[in-house]
Coordinates of C-alpha atoms in Angstrom, one line a residue:
X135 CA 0.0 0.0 0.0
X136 CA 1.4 3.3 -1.2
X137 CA 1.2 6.5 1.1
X138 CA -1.1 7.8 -1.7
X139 CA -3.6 5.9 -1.0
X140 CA -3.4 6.3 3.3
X141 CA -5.8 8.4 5.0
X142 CA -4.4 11.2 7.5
X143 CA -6.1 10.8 11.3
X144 CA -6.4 14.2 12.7
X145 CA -7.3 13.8 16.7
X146 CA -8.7 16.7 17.9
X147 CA -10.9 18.6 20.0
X148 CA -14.4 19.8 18.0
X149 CA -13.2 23.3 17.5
X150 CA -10.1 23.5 16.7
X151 CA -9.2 26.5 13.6
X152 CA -5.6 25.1 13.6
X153 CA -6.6 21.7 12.4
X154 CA -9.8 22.7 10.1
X155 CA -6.8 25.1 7.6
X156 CA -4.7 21.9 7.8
X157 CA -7.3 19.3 6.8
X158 CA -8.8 21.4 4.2
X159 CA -5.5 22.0 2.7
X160 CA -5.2 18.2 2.9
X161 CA -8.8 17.5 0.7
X162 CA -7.4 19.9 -1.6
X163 CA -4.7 17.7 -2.7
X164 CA -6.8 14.9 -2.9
X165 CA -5.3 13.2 0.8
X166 CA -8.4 10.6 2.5
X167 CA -8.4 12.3 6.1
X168 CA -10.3 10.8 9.4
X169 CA -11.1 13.4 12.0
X170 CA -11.9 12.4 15.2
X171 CA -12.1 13.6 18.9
X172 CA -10.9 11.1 21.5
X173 CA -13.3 12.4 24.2
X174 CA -16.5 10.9 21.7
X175 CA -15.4 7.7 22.4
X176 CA -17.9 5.6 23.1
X177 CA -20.6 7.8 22.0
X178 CA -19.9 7.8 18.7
X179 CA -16.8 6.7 18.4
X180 CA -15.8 2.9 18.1
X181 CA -12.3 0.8 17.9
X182 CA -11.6 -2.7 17.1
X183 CA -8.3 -3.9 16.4
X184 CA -6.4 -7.4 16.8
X185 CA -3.0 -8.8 16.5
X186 CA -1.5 -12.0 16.9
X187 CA -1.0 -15.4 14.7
X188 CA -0.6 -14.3 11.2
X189 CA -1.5 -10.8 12.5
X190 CA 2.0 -9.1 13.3
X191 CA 0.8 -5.5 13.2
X192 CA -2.9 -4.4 14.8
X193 CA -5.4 -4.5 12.4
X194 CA -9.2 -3.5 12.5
X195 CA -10.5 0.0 12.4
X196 CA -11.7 3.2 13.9
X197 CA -15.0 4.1 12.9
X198 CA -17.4 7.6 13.5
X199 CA -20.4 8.2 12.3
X200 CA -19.5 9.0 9.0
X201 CA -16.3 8.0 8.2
X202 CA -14.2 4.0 9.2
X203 CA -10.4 4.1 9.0
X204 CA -8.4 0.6 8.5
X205 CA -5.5 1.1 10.9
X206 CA -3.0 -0.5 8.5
X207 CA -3.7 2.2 6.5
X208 CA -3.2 5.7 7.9
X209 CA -0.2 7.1 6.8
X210 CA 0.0 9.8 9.5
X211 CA -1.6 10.8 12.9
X212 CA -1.8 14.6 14.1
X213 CA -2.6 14.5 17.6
X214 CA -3.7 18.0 18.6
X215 CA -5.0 18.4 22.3
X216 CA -8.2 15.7 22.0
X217 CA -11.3 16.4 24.9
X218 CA -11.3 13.3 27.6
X219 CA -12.8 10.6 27.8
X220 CA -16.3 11.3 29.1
X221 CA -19.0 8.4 30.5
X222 CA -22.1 10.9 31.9
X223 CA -24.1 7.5 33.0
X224 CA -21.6 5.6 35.2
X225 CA -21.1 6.7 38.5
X226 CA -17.6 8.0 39.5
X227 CA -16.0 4.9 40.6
X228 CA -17.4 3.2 37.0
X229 CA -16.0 6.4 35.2
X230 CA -12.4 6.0 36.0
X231 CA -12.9 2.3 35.5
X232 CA -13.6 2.9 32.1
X233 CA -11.8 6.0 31.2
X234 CA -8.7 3.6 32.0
X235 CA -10.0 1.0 29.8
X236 CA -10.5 3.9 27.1
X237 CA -7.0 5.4 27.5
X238 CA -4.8 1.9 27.8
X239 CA -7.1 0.3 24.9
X240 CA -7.9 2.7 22.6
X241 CA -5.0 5.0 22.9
X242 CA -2.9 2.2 23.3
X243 CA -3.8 1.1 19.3
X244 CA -3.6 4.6 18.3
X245 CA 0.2 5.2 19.6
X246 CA 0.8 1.8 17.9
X247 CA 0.1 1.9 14.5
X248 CA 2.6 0.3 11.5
X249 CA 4.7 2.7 9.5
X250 CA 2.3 5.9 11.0
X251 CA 4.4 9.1 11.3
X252 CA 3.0 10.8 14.7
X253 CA 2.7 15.0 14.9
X254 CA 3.5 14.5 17.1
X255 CA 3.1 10.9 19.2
X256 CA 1.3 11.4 22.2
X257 CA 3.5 9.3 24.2
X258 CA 6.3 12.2 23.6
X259 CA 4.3 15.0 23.9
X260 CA 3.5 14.2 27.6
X261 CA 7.5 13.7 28.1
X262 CA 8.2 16.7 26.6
X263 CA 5.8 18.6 29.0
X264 CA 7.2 18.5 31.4
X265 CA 8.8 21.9 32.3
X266 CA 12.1 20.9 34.1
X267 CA 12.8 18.5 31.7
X268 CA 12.2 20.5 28.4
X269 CA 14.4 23.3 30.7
X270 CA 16.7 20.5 31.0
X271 CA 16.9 19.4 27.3
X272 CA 17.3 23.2 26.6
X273 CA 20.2 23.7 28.5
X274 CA 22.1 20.4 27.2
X275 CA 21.5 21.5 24.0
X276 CA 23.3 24.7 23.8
X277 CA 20.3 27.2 24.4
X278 CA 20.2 30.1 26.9
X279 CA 17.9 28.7 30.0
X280 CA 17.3 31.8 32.5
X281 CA 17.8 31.1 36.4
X282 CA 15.2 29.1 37.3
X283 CA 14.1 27.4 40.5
X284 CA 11.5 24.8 41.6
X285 CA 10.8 24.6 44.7
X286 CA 8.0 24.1 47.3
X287 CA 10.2 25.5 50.3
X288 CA 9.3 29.4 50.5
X289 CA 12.3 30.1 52.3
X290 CA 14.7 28.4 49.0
X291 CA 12.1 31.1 47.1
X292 CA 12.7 34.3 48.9
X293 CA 16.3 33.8 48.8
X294 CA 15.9 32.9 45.0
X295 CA 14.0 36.4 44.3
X296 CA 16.4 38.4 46.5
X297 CA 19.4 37.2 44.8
X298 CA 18.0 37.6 41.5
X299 CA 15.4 39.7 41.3
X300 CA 13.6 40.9 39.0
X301 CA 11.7 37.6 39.4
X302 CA 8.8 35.8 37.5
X303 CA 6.4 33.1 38.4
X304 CA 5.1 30.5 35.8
X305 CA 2.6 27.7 36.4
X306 CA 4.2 24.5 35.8
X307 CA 1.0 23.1 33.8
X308 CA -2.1 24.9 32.9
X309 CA -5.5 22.5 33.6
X310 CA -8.5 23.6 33.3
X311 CA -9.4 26.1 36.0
X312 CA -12.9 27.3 37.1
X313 CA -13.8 30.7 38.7
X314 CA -17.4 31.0 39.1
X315 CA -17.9 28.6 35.9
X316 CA -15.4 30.5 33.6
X317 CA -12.5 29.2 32.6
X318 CA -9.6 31.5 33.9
X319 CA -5.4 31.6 32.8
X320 CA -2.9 31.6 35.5
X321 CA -0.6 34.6 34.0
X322 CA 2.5 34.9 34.4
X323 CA 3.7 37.4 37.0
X324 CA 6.3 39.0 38.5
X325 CA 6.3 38.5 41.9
X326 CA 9.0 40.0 44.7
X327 CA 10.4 38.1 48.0
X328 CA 7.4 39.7 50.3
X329 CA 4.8 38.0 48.1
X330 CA 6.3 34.5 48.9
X331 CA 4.6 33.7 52.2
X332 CA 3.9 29.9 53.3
X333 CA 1.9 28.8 50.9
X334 CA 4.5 28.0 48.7
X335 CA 4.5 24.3 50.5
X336 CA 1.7 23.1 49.3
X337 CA 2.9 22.3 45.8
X338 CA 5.7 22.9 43.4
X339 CA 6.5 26.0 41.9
X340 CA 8.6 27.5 39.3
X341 CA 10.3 30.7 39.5
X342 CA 12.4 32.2 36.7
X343 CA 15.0 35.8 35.7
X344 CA 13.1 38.1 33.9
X345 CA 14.9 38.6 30.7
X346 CA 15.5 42.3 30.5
X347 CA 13.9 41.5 26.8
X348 CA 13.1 43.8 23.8
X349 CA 11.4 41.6 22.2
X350 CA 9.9 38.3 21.8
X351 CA 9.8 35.5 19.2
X352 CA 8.0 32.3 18.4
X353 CA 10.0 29.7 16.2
X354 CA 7.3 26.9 14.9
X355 CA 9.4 24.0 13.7
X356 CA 7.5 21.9 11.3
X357 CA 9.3 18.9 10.4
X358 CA 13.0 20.2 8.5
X359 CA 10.9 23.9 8.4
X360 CA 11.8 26.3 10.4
X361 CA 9.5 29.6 10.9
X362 CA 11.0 32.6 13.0
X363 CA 8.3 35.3 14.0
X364 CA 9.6 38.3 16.1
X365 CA 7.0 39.6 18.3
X366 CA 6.6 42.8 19.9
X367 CA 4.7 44.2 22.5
X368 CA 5.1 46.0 25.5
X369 CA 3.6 42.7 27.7
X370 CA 5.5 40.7 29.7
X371 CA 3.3 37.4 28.5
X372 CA 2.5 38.7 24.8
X373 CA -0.4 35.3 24.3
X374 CA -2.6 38.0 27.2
X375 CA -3.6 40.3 24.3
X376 CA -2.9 39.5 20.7
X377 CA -4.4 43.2 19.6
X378 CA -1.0 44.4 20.6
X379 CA 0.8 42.5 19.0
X380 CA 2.9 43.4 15.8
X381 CA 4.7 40.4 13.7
X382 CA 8.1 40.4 11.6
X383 CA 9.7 37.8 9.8
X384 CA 13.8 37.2 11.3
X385 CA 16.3 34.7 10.8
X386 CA 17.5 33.5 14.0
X387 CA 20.8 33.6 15.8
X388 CA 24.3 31.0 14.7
X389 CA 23.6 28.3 16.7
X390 CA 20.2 28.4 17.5
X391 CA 18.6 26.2 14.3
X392 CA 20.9 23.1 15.3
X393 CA 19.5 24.0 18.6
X394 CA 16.0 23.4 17.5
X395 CA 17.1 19.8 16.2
X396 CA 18.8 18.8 18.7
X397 CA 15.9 19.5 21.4
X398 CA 13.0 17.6 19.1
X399 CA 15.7 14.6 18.5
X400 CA 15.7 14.6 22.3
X401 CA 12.2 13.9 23.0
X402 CA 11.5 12.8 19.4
X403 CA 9.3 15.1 18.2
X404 CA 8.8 16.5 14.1
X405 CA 7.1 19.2 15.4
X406 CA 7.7 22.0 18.1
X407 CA 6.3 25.3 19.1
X408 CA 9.3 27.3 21.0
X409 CA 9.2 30.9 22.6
X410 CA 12.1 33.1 23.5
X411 CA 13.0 36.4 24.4
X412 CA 15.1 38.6 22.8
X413 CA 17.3 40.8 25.2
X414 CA 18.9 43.9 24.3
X415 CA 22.0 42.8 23.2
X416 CA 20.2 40.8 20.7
X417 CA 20.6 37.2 22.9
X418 CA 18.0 34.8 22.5
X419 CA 16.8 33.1 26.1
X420 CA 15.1 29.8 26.1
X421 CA 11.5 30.0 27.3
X422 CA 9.6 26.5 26.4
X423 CA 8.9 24.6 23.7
X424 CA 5.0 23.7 23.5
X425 CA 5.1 19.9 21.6
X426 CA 0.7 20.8 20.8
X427 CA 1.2 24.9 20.8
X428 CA -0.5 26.5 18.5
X429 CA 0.9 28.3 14.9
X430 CA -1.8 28.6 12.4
X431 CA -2.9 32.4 13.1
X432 CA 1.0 33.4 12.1
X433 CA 0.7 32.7 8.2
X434 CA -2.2 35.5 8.0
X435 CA 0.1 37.6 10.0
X436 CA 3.3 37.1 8.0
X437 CA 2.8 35.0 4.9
X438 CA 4.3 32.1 5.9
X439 CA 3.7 29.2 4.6
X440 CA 2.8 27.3 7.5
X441 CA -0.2 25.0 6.0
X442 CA 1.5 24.1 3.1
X443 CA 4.4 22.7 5.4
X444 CA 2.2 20.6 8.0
X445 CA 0.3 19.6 4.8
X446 CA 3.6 18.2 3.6
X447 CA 4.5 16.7 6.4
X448 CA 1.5 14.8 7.1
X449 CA 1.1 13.8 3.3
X450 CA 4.2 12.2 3.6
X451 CA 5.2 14.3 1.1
X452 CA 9.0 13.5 -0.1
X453 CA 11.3 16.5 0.6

């Protein structure tokens, strides 16, 4: 079976802008695609798949209500932030019964298909998550990493901030998080050594140099593509208000784009989402590298051609 003839799976949540440019650039070249959302299984959303005797690969198929895959033949899965697993009849204990069932079964056949190229797979997006380690991987491979500390002792904090300062906090991860039913963004803030009291304790946090920064930029690395977008504002997080936001195409730094290789070879990801900031004397600081982040509202902004590359690298397409 050629590549030609594979479909694309595209896991996703319902709405989601960044996948409905990509799959509509893939039906325009002709490439079968199978959208689904994870958090529909079982509603509408059904799996069968079996391996074993002559069977050396899992075969079967994921089906939706209007479209059946043959998991032998998807050529390419973009993985892109699903919903969860949701079972509304079962009581609680019943639910993470089967949301266990749903996650080691299904998503156990989906992060196991033959010859499937993963954008990425989701086993290496949760690695790659992981602040301290991506911080980690950074730093080994040649990047600027500011100061940081993680810590849950206020004390190891205070003296962090005074020895530093100016200081920023960051949340570690960003769940869903309710105030009075809305959905709400822990910012990040700069925070100073009397704002540190004892609640530090009761989990982990991280706390990071401010870079002393002109400028920002976002480098989306789509397979061997690199895209460098300077950013500037006069915010110290630029994704709180995009109205202020003004976009020019750069080339990056010596150094940095074997940089960029090196950290997605690390956790083994084609595709990566990284921020810095740019100080004044034109240095580029590590920030993160989001393995799902998002990319699609740049091309508008700059004329890159972003689509066109993730179109490629889910076709398949040779280079």
């Amino acid at each position: 079976m050629t590549h030609q003839s594979r479909a694309v799976l595209v896991v996703t949540n319902v709405d989601d802008p960044t996948a409905d440019v990509v799959i509509n650039e893939l039906h325009g070249r002709g490439v079968p695609v199978v959208r689904f959302d994870s958090g529909e299984f079982p509603a509408t959303l059904s799996c069968s798949a079996h391996i074993g005797g002559e069977a050396r690969q899992w075969r079967g198929s994921v089906q939706t209500p209007t479209r059946a895959c043959e998991l032998p033949a998807v050529r390419a899965l973009y993985y892109r932030r699903p919903s969860g697993f949701a079972f509304p009849h079962l009581n609680e204990q019943d639910t993470r019964f089967a949301a266990a069932q749903a996650r080691y079964g299904l998503g156990g056949v989906l992060t196991s298909l033959p010859d499937c190229l993963y954008v990425n797979h989701p086993n290496r997006i949760g690695d790659a998550e992981y602040k301290p380690a991506g911080l980690a991987a950074a730093a080994s491979c040649g990047f600027s990493v500011p100061p940081t500390l993680v810590t849950n002792v206020p004390d190891d904090a205070r003296r962090f901030v005074g020895a530093h300062g100016p200081v920023i906090y960051k949340p570690l991860s960003v769940p869903l998080y309710l105030i009075d039913g809305t959905a709400q963004t822990v910012e990040v803030a700069e925070v100073g050594a009397d704002e540190i009291d004892d609640s530090v304790s009761g989990t982990m946090h991280l706390f990071q140099v401010r870079v002393d920064k002109v400028a920002d930029a976002r480098v989306t690395v789509i397979g061997r593509h690199v895209f460098c977008v300077r950013i500037d504002s006069d915010l110290l997080d630029w994704r709180t208000d995009y109205r202020r936001l003004t976009y020019s195409v750069i080339q990056p730094p010596s150094g940095i784009r074997e940089a960029l290789f090196a950290y997605l070879r690390h956790f083994r990801l084609v595709f990566g989402a990284f921020d810095f900031s740019i100080d004044r004397q034109g240095r580029w600081w590590f920030l993160e590298c989001n393995p799902s982040g998002q990319w699609a509202w740049l091309e508008p902004e700059t004329g890159l051609p972003m689509v066109a590359a993730m179109a490629d690298l889910l076709e398949r397409k040779p280079r």
